[in-house]
Amino acid sequence: MEFSTGELEILPFDSETSDLVVCGLALDHCPSLTEPLTELARVTRPGGRVIVSGINPLMSILGGAAHVKLDQGERGFARNHAHLHSDFLTAFHAAGLEVQRLHDPRYEADHVALKRTAMSLIPEATLAAYVGLPAVVVWDLRRR
Ligand SMILES: C[S@@+](CC[C@H](N)C(=O)[O-])C[C@H]1O[C@@H](n2cnc3c(N)ncnc32)[C@H](O)[C@@H]1O
């Protein structure tokens, strides 16, 4: 297996070389969907499958962000851009990607258990706040 690094806006792969392309929880950090989705479509063979996931935009609108620990032990966060479903549909259409299915599961208790800091301090309130809220979106797409 080979690993490469690169930017979503300029993928380091030749055009129409992949049967399956997966992009997990990264588009939330891109201000525009147009360039990354154009690139994901470009490297996919016609008829190939593209799976794209993201935080449900409702959670980003409510302030959801990716929290990280920095080198010096400080806490930081990467902003989530709230891409609405209509933004995705517009960008898919422009990139030549057809929607096959959309999965948008809600938080269940075992997902909320992963929110360790809040669960260690106020578990009942954390569960009450999260369970049932929309968690992520997973788009299952086909390249035209
Ligand atoms: C929340 S993490 C998800 C990591 C992993 N894909 C997963 O599902 O566990 C977000 C990732 O998106 C990457 N990312 C954000 N903007 C990017 C961009 N413009 N090009 C490539 N990667 C990007 C970050 O480096 C980070 O690794």
XYZ file of C-alpha atoms and ligand atoms in Angstrom:
171
model
C 0.000 0.000 0.000
C 1.199 3.519 -0.836
C 0.435 6.697 1.118
C 0.632 10.195 -0.330
C -0.117 13.560 1.219
C -1.672 16.536 -0.514
C -4.335 19.178 -0.530
C -7.912 18.341 -1.419
C -7.943 21.287 -3.801
C -5.002 19.827 -5.844
C -4.953 16.039 -5.401
C -1.601 14.414 -6.287
C -3.209 11.740 -8.506
C -3.821 11.377 -12.245
C -7.304 11.855 -13.681
C -9.746 8.922 -13.865
C -7.460 6.479 -12.033
C -9.627 5.376 -9.053
C -12.706 3.145 -8.841
C -13.474 4.255 -5.265
C -12.613 7.560 -3.593
C -13.358 8.226 0.106
C -13.124 11.634 1.782
C -13.819 11.434 5.533
C -14.716 14.451 7.678
C -12.396 16.857 5.825
C -14.695 18.994 3.645
C -16.035 20.709 6.782
C -12.686 22.508 6.990
C -12.771 23.756 3.391
C -14.439 27.147 2.876
C -15.633 26.118 -0.605
C -16.876 22.699 -1.756
C -16.313 23.428 -5.434
C -12.554 22.814 -5.759
C -12.310 19.701 -3.532
C -15.339 18.004 -5.119
C -14.080 18.835 -8.628
C -10.781 17.163 -7.687
C -12.433 14.105 -6.083
C -14.494 13.660 -9.268
C -11.492 14.228 -11.538
C -9.459 11.334 -10.079
C -12.466 8.939 -10.198
C -13.133 6.792 -13.260
C -16.489 7.380 -15.015
C -18.993 5.126 -13.216
C -16.770 5.003 -10.094
C -17.952 5.573 -6.549
C -17.188 8.553 -4.295
C -18.030 8.525 -0.571
C -17.932 11.867 1.211
C -18.695 12.379 4.892
C -18.997 15.475 7.045
C -20.380 16.790 10.281
C -24.107 17.477 9.934
C -24.249 21.215 9.059
C -26.781 21.811 11.833
C -24.095 20.844 14.380
C -21.595 23.223 12.782
C -24.149 26.050 12.826
C -24.590 25.340 16.556
C -20.827 25.850 17.057
C -19.376 22.383 16.423
C -15.645 22.412 15.607
C -12.744 19.925 15.484
C -10.878 20.172 18.811
C -7.163 19.374 18.841
C -4.266 19.339 21.279
C -1.400 21.562 20.088
C 2.327 20.766 20.424
C 2.721 22.689 23.680
C -0.262 20.899 25.214
C -2.595 23.833 24.594
C -6.033 23.188 23.153
C -7.004 24.511 19.733
C -9.773 24.006 17.232
C -10.286 23.920 13.484
C -13.387 25.721 12.325
C -16.183 23.764 10.646
C -17.795 25.503 7.683
C -21.515 24.741 7.598
C -22.109 23.385 4.088
C -25.861 22.967 3.680
C -27.300 20.044 1.732
C -28.183 22.479 -1.077
C -24.511 23.583 -1.239
C -23.469 19.936 -1.612
C -26.075 19.271 -4.316
C -24.937 22.306 -6.326
C -21.257 21.314 -6.067
C -21.996 17.625 -6.888
C -23.900 18.658 -9.997
C -21.077 20.950 -11.176
C -18.465 18.217 -10.545
C -20.414 15.518 -12.421
C -21.306 13.486 -9.313
C -24.735 11.853 -8.939
C -26.211 11.158 -5.505
C -26.992 7.468 -4.950
C -27.837 7.691 -1.225
C -27.576 10.070 1.719
C -27.118 8.663 5.234
C -27.640 11.130 8.094
C -27.571 9.160 11.346
C -28.362 10.749 14.700
C -26.262 10.586 17.885
C -26.867 7.461 19.972
C -25.641 7.002 23.550
C -22.505 5.070 22.570
C -21.457 7.884 20.210
C -21.914 10.469 22.979
C -19.716 8.320 25.266
C -16.787 9.382 23.046
C -17.226 12.975 24.249
C -15.004 12.068 27.188
C -14.470 15.472 28.808
C -18.157 16.387 28.968
C -19.152 12.832 29.920
C -16.641 12.799 32.804
C -18.074 16.059 34.207
C -21.830 16.006 33.477
C -22.778 12.648 31.911
C -26.562 12.882 32.255
C -26.729 16.407 30.831
C -24.347 15.462 28.000
C -26.492 12.479 27.025
C -29.679 14.534 27.280
C -28.158 17.262 25.110
C -26.798 15.042 22.331
C -28.803 11.839 21.906
C -31.138 12.241 18.926
C -29.351 15.235 17.375
C -28.168 14.842 13.765
C -24.525 13.754 13.842
C -22.989 13.379 10.398
C -23.840 13.206 6.715
C -22.474 10.489 4.433
C -23.029 11.030 0.717
C -22.752 7.996 -1.561
C -22.050 9.289 -5.088
C -21.428 8.017 -8.580
C -19.167 9.777 -11.092
C -21.040 10.367 -14.360
C -11.553 15.692 11.484
S -10.076 15.170 10.647
C -10.618 13.691 9.826
C -9.487 12.712 9.656
C -9.858 11.369 9.009
N -10.212 11.534 7.599
C -10.967 10.679 9.739
O -12.084 10.540 9.205
O -10.739 10.270 10.891
C -9.996 16.372 9.355
C -8.818 16.165 8.409
O -8.988 16.990 7.257
C -7.724 17.418 6.824
N -7.904 18.592 5.949
C -8.537 19.744 6.224
N -8.504 20.570 5.159
C -7.815 19.912 4.167
C -7.435 20.249 2.828
N -7.767 21.426 2.280
N -6.748 19.321 2.123
C -6.432 18.114 2.668
N -6.772 17.746 3.929
C -7.442 18.645 4.666
C -6.987 17.720 8.115
O -5.604 17.683 7.932
C -7.465 16.562 9.008
O -6.597 15.463 8.900
